[in-house]
Short mmCIF file of C-alpha atoms and ligand atoms in Angstrom, two decimals:
data_model
loop_
_atom_site.label_atom_id
_atom_site.label_comp_id
_atom_site.label_asym_id
_atom_site.label_seq_id
_atom_site.Cartn_x
_atom_site.Cartn_y
_atom_site.Cartn_z
CA MET N 1463 17.35 -7.51 3.45
CA ARG N 1464 14.51 -6.38 1.23
CA ILE N 1465 11.02 -6.27 2.68
CA PHE N 1466 8.00 -7.25 0.60
CA LEU N 1467 4.45 -6.93 1.87
CA ASP N 1468 2.43 -10.15 1.65
CA THR N 1469 -0.96 -8.61 0.92
CA ALA N 1470 -3.24 -7.43 -1.89
CA ASN N 1471 -4.75 -4.68 0.27
CA ILE N 1472 -4.14 -1.23 -1.23
CA ASP N 1473 -4.37 0.68 2.08
CA GLU N 1474 -1.78 -1.58 3.70
CA ILE N 1475 0.56 -1.26 0.70
CA ARG N 1476 0.11 2.53 0.60
CA GLN N 1477 0.99 2.78 4.29
CA GLY N 1478 4.06 0.57 3.88
CA VAL N 1479 5.25 2.58 0.88
CA GLU N 1480 4.73 5.84 2.80
CA TRP N 1481 6.96 4.50 5.58
CA GLY N 1482 9.61 4.02 2.89
CA ILE N 1483 10.49 0.47 3.86
CA VAL N 1484 8.61 -1.66 1.32
CA ASP N 1485 10.53 -2.94 -1.70
CA GLY N 1486 7.88 -5.16 -3.28
CA VAL N 1487 4.64 -7.08 -2.81
CA THR N 1488 3.59 -10.71 -3.01
CA THR N 1489 0.02 -11.82 -3.59
CA ASN N 1490 -1.62 -15.20 -3.98
CA PRO N 1491 -5.15 -16.31 -4.99
CA THR N 1492 -6.24 -16.37 -1.33
CA LEU N 1493 -5.09 -12.78 -0.72
CA ILE N 1494 -6.66 -11.49 -3.97
CA ALA N 1495 -9.96 -13.30 -3.23
CA LYS N 1496 -10.02 -11.71 0.25
CA GLU N 1497 -10.03 -8.27 -1.39
CA GLY N 1498 -12.83 -9.09 -3.85
CA ALA N 1499 -11.13 -6.87 -6.44
CA ASP N 1500 -10.63 -7.25 -10.19
CA PHE N 1501 -7.39 -9.27 -10.39
CA GLU N 1502 -5.60 -7.52 -13.27
CA LYS N 1503 -6.59 -4.01 -12.15
CA ARG N 1504 -5.47 -4.74 -8.60
CA VAL N 1505 -2.10 -6.06 -9.82
CA LYS N 1506 -1.63 -2.93 -11.97
CA ASP N 1507 -2.58 -0.62 -9.08
CA ILE N 1508 -0.15 -2.39 -6.74
CA CYS N 1509 2.67 -2.10 -9.30
CA GLN N 1510 2.09 1.63 -9.68
CA LEU N 1511 2.10 2.11 -5.91
CA VAL N 1512 5.12 0.03 -4.96
CA GLN N 1513 7.36 0.49 -8.04
CA GLY N 1514 9.08 -2.80 -7.28
CA PRO N 1515 8.54 -6.54 -7.85
CA VAL N 1516 4.88 -7.61 -7.49
CA SER N 1517 4.12 -11.33 -7.51
CA ALA N 1518 0.86 -12.45 -9.14
CA GLU N 1519 0.02 -16.15 -9.31
CA VAL N 1520 -1.18 -18.32 -12.18
CA ILE N 1521 -4.21 -20.53 -11.57
CA SER N 1522 -3.66 -23.30 -14.13
CA LEU N 1523 -1.73 -26.47 -13.28
CA LYS N 1524 -0.85 -27.39 -16.90
CA TRP N 1525 2.49 -26.03 -18.11
CA ASP N 1526 1.25 -24.74 -21.48
CA VAL N 1527 -1.73 -22.89 -19.95
CA MET N 1528 0.55 -21.60 -17.16
CA VAL N 1529 2.87 -20.12 -19.78
CA GLU N 1530 -0.05 -18.38 -21.53
CA GLU N 1531 -1.36 -17.05 -18.22
CA ALA N 1532 2.12 -15.91 -17.23
CA ARG N 1533 2.62 -13.98 -20.46
CA LYS N 1534 -0.69 -12.15 -19.88
CA LEU N 1535 0.24 -11.35 -16.29
CA ALA N 1536 3.71 -10.14 -17.30
CA ALA N 1537 2.09 -7.83 -19.89
CA ILE N 1538 0.16 -6.00 -17.12
CA ASP N 1539 3.29 -4.19 -15.91
CA ASP N 1540 7.08 -4.47 -16.02
CA TYR N 1541 7.11 -4.97 -12.25
CA VAL N 1542 5.03 -8.16 -12.41
CA VAL N 1543 6.70 -11.37 -11.24
CA VAL N 1544 4.72 -14.49 -12.13
CA LYS N 1545 4.16 -16.86 -9.24
CA ILE N 1546 4.24 -20.49 -10.33
CA PRO N 1547 3.50 -23.49 -8.08
CA MET N 1548 6.28 -26.00 -7.41
CA THR N 1549 5.24 -28.94 -9.64
CA PRO N 1550 6.87 -30.65 -12.64
CA ASP N 1551 4.57 -28.63 -14.93
CA GLY N 1552 5.44 -25.48 -13.00
CA ILE N 1553 9.17 -26.09 -13.38
CA LYS N 1554 8.76 -26.69 -17.11
CA ALA N 1555 6.84 -23.40 -17.38
CA VAL N 1556 9.55 -21.56 -15.38
CA ARG N 1557 12.25 -22.79 -17.76
CA ILE N 1558 10.29 -21.46 -20.78
CA LEU N 1559 9.41 -18.17 -19.09
CA SER N 1560 12.94 -17.53 -17.87
CA ALA N 1561 14.20 -17.99 -21.46
CA GLU N 1562 11.68 -15.29 -22.47
CA GLY N 1563 12.94 -12.94 -19.76
CA ILE N 1564 9.73 -13.20 -17.70
CA LYS N 1565 10.45 -13.06 -13.97
CA THR N 1566 9.14 -15.94 -11.86
CA ASN N 1567 8.60 -16.72 -8.19
CA VAL N 1568 8.30 -20.46 -7.54
CA THR N 1569 5.86 -20.79 -4.68
CA LEU N 1570 4.80 -23.50 -2.22
CA ILE N 1571 8.41 -24.54 -1.58
CA PHE N 1572 8.66 -26.96 1.34
CA SER N 1573 12.01 -28.71 0.74
CA ALA N 1574 15.58 -27.90 -0.28
CA ASN N 1575 15.28 -30.21 -3.29
CA GLN N 1576 12.30 -28.25 -4.56
CA ALA N 1577 14.33 -25.04 -4.21
CA LEU N 1578 17.24 -26.66 -6.07
CA LEU N 1579 15.01 -27.64 -9.00
CA ALA N 1580 13.46 -24.16 -9.15
CA ALA N 1581 16.91 -22.55 -9.31
CA LYS N 1582 18.01 -25.02 -12.01
CA ALA N 1583 14.97 -23.95 -14.06
CA GLY N 1584 16.05 -20.30 -13.80
CA ALA N 1585 13.51 -19.02 -11.26
CA THR N 1586 14.04 -15.39 -10.26
CA PHE N 1587 12.74 -16.06 -6.73
CA VAL N 1588 11.71 -19.04 -4.60
CA SER N 1589 9.24 -18.81 -1.74
CA PRO N 1590 9.74 -21.31 1.09
CA PHE N 1591 6.63 -21.20 3.31
CA ILE N 1592 8.28 -21.20 6.71
CA GLY N 1593 5.13 -20.71 8.81
CA ARG N 1594 3.33 -23.65 7.24
CA ILE N 1595 6.44 -25.81 7.80
CA ASP N 1596 6.46 -24.81 11.49
CA ASP N 1597 2.71 -25.57 11.66
CA ASN N 1598 3.53 -29.12 10.58
CA GLY N 1599 6.06 -29.65 13.35
CA ASN N 1600 9.19 -28.96 11.31
CA ASP N 1601 11.67 -26.07 11.24
CA GLY N 1602 10.96 -23.50 8.52
CA VAL N 1603 14.00 -21.36 9.29
CA LYS N 1604 16.28 -24.43 9.01
CA LEU N 1605 14.94 -24.93 5.48
CA LEU N 1606 15.83 -21.31 4.60
CA ASP N 1607 19.34 -21.97 5.86
CA GLU N 1608 19.69 -25.12 3.71
CA ILE N 1609 18.48 -23.31 0.58
CA ILE N 1610 20.85 -20.37 1.13
CA GLN N 1611 23.76 -22.80 1.61
CA ILE N 1612 22.92 -24.74 -1.58
CA TYR N 1613 22.51 -21.59 -3.68
CA SER N 1614 25.80 -20.27 -2.35
CA ASN N 1615 27.60 -23.60 -3.08
CA TYR N 1616 26.69 -23.39 -6.75
CA GLY N 1617 26.36 -19.64 -7.33
CA PHE N 1618 22.67 -19.69 -8.26
CA ASP N 1619 21.20 -16.22 -8.88
CA THR N 1620 17.75 -17.23 -7.64
CA GLU N 1621 16.77 -15.11 -4.64
CA VAL N 1622 15.15 -16.53 -1.52
CA ILE N 1623 11.93 -14.99 -0.22
CA ALA N 1624 11.04 -16.09 3.30
CA ALA N 1625 7.26 -16.50 2.99
CA SER N 1626 4.37 -17.54 5.23
CA ILE N 1627 5.83 -15.37 7.99
CA ARG N 1628 3.69 -15.46 11.12
CA HIS N 1629 5.44 -13.28 13.72
CA PRO N 1630 8.33 -10.79 14.14
CA MET N 1631 10.79 -13.48 15.32
CA HIS N 1632 10.45 -15.19 11.95
CA VAL N 1633 11.74 -11.95 10.39
CA VAL N 1634 14.68 -11.75 12.81
CA GLU N 1635 15.63 -15.39 12.22
CA ALA N 1636 15.38 -14.99 8.44
CA ALA N 1637 17.53 -11.84 8.59
CA MET N 1638 20.12 -13.53 10.84
CA ILE N 1639 20.76 -16.22 8.24
CA GLY N 1640 20.96 -13.67 5.43
CA VAL N 1641 17.78 -14.34 3.45
CA ASP N 1642 17.46 -12.00 0.45
CA ILE N 1643 13.85 -10.97 1.10
CA ALA N 1644 11.13 -11.49 3.69
CA THR N 1645 7.53 -11.12 2.55
CA ILE N 1646 5.66 -9.94 5.59
CA PRO N 1647 1.94 -9.66 6.39
CA PHE N 1648 0.98 -6.09 7.35
CA ASP N 1649 0.05 -6.98 10.95
CA VAL N 1650 3.51 -8.52 11.48
CA LEU N 1651 5.19 -5.47 9.91
CA LYS N 1652 3.35 -3.20 12.35
CA LYS N 1653 4.50 -5.36 15.29
CA MET N 1654 8.13 -4.92 14.16
CA PHE N 1655 7.96 -1.24 15.17
CA ILE N 1656 6.84 -1.92 18.69
CA HIS N 1657 8.82 -2.18 21.92
CA PRO N 1658 7.39 -1.20 25.33
CA LEU N 1659 10.70 0.41 26.37
CA THR N 1660 10.51 2.73 23.34
CA ASP N 1661 7.05 3.92 24.46
CA ALA N 1662 8.22 4.24 28.07
CA GLY N 1663 11.33 6.12 26.93
CA ILE N 1664 9.32 8.65 24.89
CA LYS N 1665 6.93 9.20 27.81
CA ARG N 1666 9.84 9.83 30.17
CA PHE N 1667 11.63 12.23 27.79
CA LEU N 1668 8.43 14.26 27.33
CA GLN N 1669 7.72 14.37 31.09
CA ASP N 1670 11.28 15.52 31.83
CA TRP N 1671 11.12 18.17 29.10
CA GLU N 1672 7.80 19.48 30.40
CA ALA N 1673 9.16 19.70 33.96
CA TYR N 1674 12.23 21.56 32.69
CA GLN N 1675 10.07 24.10 30.76
CA LYS N 1676 7.88 24.66 33.84
CA GLY N 1677 11.01 25.17 35.94
CA LYS N 1678 12.24 27.90 33.53
CA GLU N 1679 8.90 29.76 33.78
CA GLN N 1680 9.13 30.04 37.58
O1 G3P O 2283 3.57 -15.66 0.67
C1 G3P O 2283 2.91 -16.84 0.99
C2 G3P O 2283 1.97 -16.60 2.09
O2 G3P O 2283 0.94 -15.76 1.65
C3 G3P O 2283 1.38 -17.79 2.71
O3 G3P O 2283 1.13 -17.42 4.01
O4 G3P O 2283 0.09 -17.49 6.20
O5 G3P O 2283 -1.11 -18.46 4.21
O6 G3P O 2283 0.88 -19.61 5.19
P1 G3P O 2283 0.20 -18.30 4.96
#
C-alpha cells in the first residue's frame, strides 16, 4: 500500500520523506488555506520534495473553468494530480483532462456509484472520505470495500485513495481490504509508529545491556 501525506505543511512532508515512507501528498483548499502560503509555489515545493503524485484542487465548479484551472495546475510540475470535485461538471472535466493525459483525483466521494462514474470518466484516482462517512453514522471502510470490488469486477485502472483518515485503525482497515493508497494526516502517521511494548522493550534491553557491561567491569 502506498502512503500519501494529507497535508500542505512543508515540515511535515520533509519529515515523512526523510523517514522514506511517503509516496505522495494530497492537499485541498482547507489544508492550503491553513498554511497561508502562495498556492502555486507551495504545490511546486511539495512536488520537488516528495517526487511523487501531489494532488492540488481546482476551485471552480463549472466544467470549462475547471479544465482551464486544471491545465494551469498540471503545468506547475509533472507530479501534479488535479483534484476535481465529484459533480456532473467535475466528471465532464475529468473525461476531457484524462483524454489530454492530465492526471486527476476525483474527491468528495461518498458512494460507490460516484466512484463508478469517476472511473468511467477515466479518473486516475478516487478519494472516498471515510472519516466523514463515519462521522455521519455510516461505515466508511465498507464503502472502500464496495469500490474495490466494483473496480476489480470491471478491471478499472482507477486507484482508490482512502481519504479523511482519522486514526491508525482506519489505516489498518484500509490496508486489510487492499486499498491502493491511504492519504494520512501527519499526526495519524506519527501514531502508527507507537506501541507501549516497543518502548518498554527498548528500555529493558538497554537496562540488561548496562547491567551486563557493569558485571564485566567488576
Ligand atoms: O483528503 C481529504 C481529507 O483532507 C479530508 O479530511 O479530516 O477534513 O475529513 P477531513
